[in-house]
Each structure stands twice: as C-alpha cells, then as structure tokens.
Amino acid sequence: VGVVAGGSPIAILVALSATASLLSNMMSNTAAAAIIAPIASQVCATQGISVKCAALVLIYSANAAFSTPFATTTNMLIKALGPYEFPDYVRYGMPLQLLMLFTIPCSCYLLYGMHA
C-alpha cells in the first residue's frame, strides 16, 4: 500500500480506504476490516502514520459499500422491497462510493491528525 501510494500519508489513507471499500462490496464489512487491519497497522508503523486515524479510515470505508446489493444488509433489504437490479446499485452507488473514497481519508486527516 505504501509503495502504491508513493509514501504520501494522505495517499496511503486513500489506498487503504479504496481497498476496504472494494473488499466490502464483495464480502462482509467486518471481514473486510479484519483483513485490512493488520496491513494498515504495519503500514502505519513503517510510515509514521497515526494508527487511530488509519483505524477510523478503515471503519468508515468498510461501511461505505454502496455499489452492490449484497454489500450490506440494508442493500439486500431494499433490493427485496423494490424492483431494483444489480446495475441500479452500480449506477447510483458508485458515485457515492467514489465521493466517500476521498471524503473519509481527508476528514479523518483534518479531524484526527496524521502523525503517531
């Protein structure tokens, strides 16, 4: 993650956010956060980033899964109630998810700081 982001702390948080969001769209948000947490902890230790900030980015990003009907329980409930198809979730969920991809890391950076 640190290599992909080029070493920039905010870019590392965006990369962690993107990874958590992507995994959350394919599996449980709890499982996605559990998979990414050790990686994030290691990256924070090597890059000098606050673990609290990275943990909050992971928590919020893992719960910002809007692009698939099976990403969250709420999405599954709505799919059952309405005539929604898979492309509807991608069409309306992807812009919101892309917005959250940059909003979450930037907000955590501004509110909680970056350095350990």
PDB file of C-alpha atoms in Angstrom:
ATOM      1  CA  VAL A   1       0.000   0.000   0.000  1.00  0.00           C
ATOM      2  CA  GLY A   2       2.811   2.408   0.868  1.00  0.00           C
ATOM      3  CA  VAL A   3       4.597   1.695  -2.411  1.00  0.00           C
ATOM      4  CA  VAL A   4       1.428   2.171  -4.461  1.00  0.00           C
ATOM      5  CA  ALA A   5       0.643   5.441  -2.710  1.00  0.00           C
ATOM      6  CA  GLY A   6       4.165   6.771  -3.188  1.00  0.00           C
ATOM      7  CA  GLY A   7       4.765   7.283   0.524  1.00  0.00           C
ATOM      8  CA  SER A   8       2.379  10.241   0.884  1.00  0.00           C
ATOM      9  CA  PRO A   9       0.380   9.798   4.123  1.00  0.00           C
ATOM     10  CA  ILE A  10      -2.914  11.002   2.645  1.00  0.00           C
ATOM     11  CA  ALA A  11      -2.402   8.817  -0.440  1.00  0.00           C
ATOM     12  CA  ILE A  12      -1.756   5.840   1.831  1.00  0.00           C
ATOM     13  CA  LEU A  13      -5.036   6.506   3.634  1.00  0.00           C
ATOM     14  CA  VAL A  14      -6.857   6.807   0.299  1.00  0.00           C
ATOM     15  CA  ALA A  15      -5.334   3.485  -0.813  1.00  0.00           C
ATOM     16  CA  LEU A  16      -6.421   1.814   2.436  1.00  0.00           C
ATOM     17  CA  SER A  17      -9.872   3.321   2.006  1.00  0.00           C
ATOM     18  CA  ALA A  18     -10.151   2.064  -1.567  1.00  0.00           C
ATOM     19  CA  THR A  19      -9.053  -1.427  -0.581  1.00  0.00           C
ATOM     20  CA  ALA A  20     -11.501  -1.609   2.326  1.00  0.00           C
ATOM     21  CA  SER A  21     -14.372  -0.293   0.185  1.00  0.00           C
ATOM     22  CA  LEU A  22     -13.615  -2.696  -2.637  1.00  0.00           C
ATOM     23  CA  LEU A  23     -13.495  -5.684  -0.314  1.00  0.00           C
ATOM     24  CA  SER A  24     -16.648  -4.556   1.491  1.00  0.00           C
ATOM     25  CA  ASN A  25     -18.563  -4.665  -1.770  1.00  0.00           C
ATOM     26  CA  MET A  26     -17.644  -8.323  -2.177  1.00  0.00           C
ATOM     27  CA  MET A  27     -17.844  -9.580   1.413  1.00  0.00           C
ATOM     28  CA  SER A  28     -18.922  -8.596   4.898  1.00  0.00           C
ATOM     29  CA  ASN A  29     -17.705  -5.201   6.037  1.00  0.00           C
ATOM     30  CA  THR A  30     -16.498  -6.757   9.283  1.00  0.00           C
ATOM     31  CA  ALA A  31     -14.443  -9.341   7.402  1.00  0.00           C
ATOM     32  CA  ALA A  32     -13.006  -6.669   5.107  1.00  0.00           C
ATOM     33  CA  ALA A  33     -11.909  -4.546   8.068  1.00  0.00           C
ATOM     34  CA  ALA A  34     -10.419  -7.611   9.786  1.00  0.00           C
ATOM     35  CA  ILE A  35      -8.412  -8.482   6.675  1.00  0.00           C
ATOM     36  CA  ILE A  36      -7.098  -4.949   6.110  1.00  0.00           C
ATOM     37  CA  ALA A  37      -6.404  -4.032   9.769  1.00  0.00           C
ATOM     38  CA  PRO A  38      -3.069  -5.888  10.134  1.00  0.00           C
ATOM     39  CA  ILE A  39      -1.879  -4.474   6.821  1.00  0.00           C
ATOM     40  CA  ALA A  40      -2.878  -0.964   7.869  1.00  0.00           C
ATOM     41  CA  SER A  41      -1.167  -1.370  11.222  1.00  0.00           C
ATOM     42  CA  GLN A  42       2.083  -2.443   9.557  1.00  0.00           C
ATOM     43  CA  VAL A  43       1.939   0.406   7.029  1.00  0.00           C
ATOM     44  CA  CYS A  44       1.277   2.930   9.805  1.00  0.00           C
ATOM     45  CA  ALA A  45       4.239   1.649  11.781  1.00  0.00           C
ATOM     46  CA  THR A  46       6.617   1.947   8.840  1.00  0.00           C
ATOM     47  CA  GLN A  47       5.304   5.290   7.545  1.00  0.00           C
ATOM     48  CA  GLY A  48       4.762   7.048  10.905  1.00  0.00           C
ATOM     49  CA  ILE A  49       1.025   7.477  10.425  1.00  0.00           C
ATOM     50  CA  SER A  50      -1.370   7.608  13.368  1.00  0.00           C
ATOM     51  CA  VAL A  51      -2.946   4.203  13.915  1.00  0.00           C
ATOM     52  CA  LYS A  52      -6.082   5.898  15.250  1.00  0.00           C
ATOM     53  CA  CYS A  53      -6.515   7.843  12.003  1.00  0.00           C
ATOM     54  CA  ALA A  54      -5.958   4.727   9.865  1.00  0.00           C
ATOM     55  CA  ALA A  55      -8.337   2.676  12.023  1.00  0.00           C
ATOM     56  CA  LEU A  56     -11.075   5.260  11.624  1.00  0.00           C
ATOM     57  CA  VAL A  57     -10.497   5.367   7.862  1.00  0.00           C
ATOM     58  CA  LEU A  58     -10.862   1.579   7.769  1.00  0.00           C
ATOM     59  CA  ILE A  59     -14.007   1.566   9.887  1.00  0.00           C
ATOM     60  CA  TYR A  60     -15.746   4.237   7.847  1.00  0.00           C
ATOM     61  CA  SER A  61     -14.554   2.918   4.481  1.00  0.00           C
ATOM     62  CA  ALA A  62     -15.547  -0.661   5.232  1.00  0.00           C
ATOM     63  CA  ASN A  63     -19.055   0.583   5.981  1.00  0.00           C
ATOM     64  CA  ALA A  64     -19.240   2.740   2.845  1.00  0.00           C
ATOM     65  CA  ALA A  65     -20.188  -0.072   0.486  1.00  0.00           C
ATOM     66  CA  PHE A  66     -22.957   1.077  -1.820  1.00  0.00           C
ATOM     67  CA  SER A  67     -22.151  -0.463  -5.205  1.00  0.00           C
ATOM     68  CA  THR A  68     -23.565  -3.973  -4.857  1.00  0.00           C
ATOM     69  CA  PRO A  69     -26.849  -5.315  -3.499  1.00  0.00           C
ATOM     70  CA  PHE A  70     -25.076  -7.813  -1.240  1.00  0.00           C
ATOM     71  CA  ALA A  71     -22.593  -5.328   0.264  1.00  0.00           C
ATOM     72  CA  THR A  72     -24.729  -4.544   3.311  1.00  0.00           C
ATOM     73  CA  THR A  73     -27.877  -5.875   4.885  1.00  0.00           C
ATOM     74  CA  THR A  74     -29.690  -2.637   4.098  1.00  0.00           C
ATOM     75  CA  ASN A  75     -28.916  -3.001   0.411  1.00  0.00           C
ATOM     76  CA  MET A  76     -30.323  -6.534   0.454  1.00  0.00           C
ATOM     77  CA  LEU A  77     -33.495  -5.375   2.210  1.00  0.00           C
ATOM     78  CA  ILE A  78     -34.073  -2.610  -0.327  1.00  0.00           C
ATOM     79  CA  LYS A  79     -33.462  -4.979  -3.232  1.00  0.00           C
ATOM     80  CA  ALA A  80     -36.167  -7.287  -1.908  1.00  0.00           C
ATOM     81  CA  LEU A  81     -38.670  -4.437  -1.499  1.00  0.00           C
ATOM     82  CA  GLY A  82     -38.280  -2.755  -4.859  1.00  0.00           C
ATOM     83  CA  PRO A  83     -37.755  -3.703  -8.473  1.00  0.00           C
ATOM     84  CA  TYR A  84     -34.016  -2.967  -8.240  1.00  0.00           C
ATOM     85  CA  GLU A  85     -31.452  -4.780 -10.334  1.00  0.00           C
ATOM     86  CA  PHE A  86     -27.678  -5.059  -9.945  1.00  0.00           C
ATOM     87  CA  PRO A  87     -26.936  -2.220 -12.443  1.00  0.00           C
ATOM     88  CA  ASP A  88     -29.080   0.141 -10.355  1.00  0.00           C
ATOM     89  CA  TYR A  89     -26.743  -0.307  -7.394  1.00  0.00           C
ATOM     90  CA  VAL A  90     -23.699   0.337  -9.554  1.00  0.00           C
ATOM     91  CA  ARG A  91     -25.277   3.364 -11.243  1.00  0.00           C
ATOM     92  CA  TYR A  92     -26.353   5.078  -8.034  1.00  0.00           C
ATOM     93  CA  GLY A  93     -23.915   3.598  -5.523  1.00  0.00           C
ATOM     94  CA  MET A  94     -20.646   4.072  -7.403  1.00  0.00           C
ATOM     95  CA  PRO A  95     -20.714   7.912  -7.447  1.00  0.00           C
ATOM     96  CA  LEU A  96     -21.458   7.961  -3.723  1.00  0.00           C
ATOM     97  CA  GLN A  97     -18.726   5.438  -3.049  1.00  0.00           C
ATOM     98  CA  LEU A  98     -16.208   7.435  -5.087  1.00  0.00           C
ATOM     99  CA  LEU A  99     -17.156  10.549  -3.130  1.00  0.00           C
ATOM    100  CA  MET A 100     -16.597   8.686   0.138  1.00  0.00           C
ATOM    101  CA  LEU A 101     -13.252   7.372  -1.152  1.00  0.00           C
ATOM    102  CA  PHE A 102     -11.763  10.859  -0.862  1.00  0.00           C
ATOM    103  CA  THR A 103     -14.013  12.375   1.801  1.00  0.00           C
ATOM    104  CA  ILE A 104     -13.299   9.791   4.500  1.00  0.00           C
ATOM    105  CA  PRO A 105      -9.471   9.946   4.470  1.00  0.00           C
ATOM    106  CA  CYS A 106      -9.433  13.741   4.167  1.00  0.00           C
ATOM    107  CA  SER A 107     -11.930  14.159   7.016  1.00  0.00           C
ATOM    108  CA  CYS A 108     -10.019  11.804   9.285  1.00  0.00           C
ATOM    109  CA  TYR A 109      -6.788  13.593   8.433  1.00  0.00           C
ATOM    110  CA  LEU A 110      -8.282  17.005   9.266  1.00  0.00           C
ATOM    111  CA  LEU A 111     -10.085  15.884  12.422  1.00  0.00           C
ATOM    112  CA  TYR A 112      -7.595  13.482  13.983  1.00  0.00           C
ATOM    113  CA  GLY A 113      -4.207  14.357  12.521  1.00  0.00           C
ATOM    114  CA  MET A 114      -1.764  12.174  10.726  1.00  0.00           C
ATOM    115  CA  HIS A 115       1.277  11.574  12.881  1.00  0.00           C
ATOM    116  CA  ALA A 116       1.576   8.929  15.541  1.00  0.00           C
TER     117      ALA A 116
END
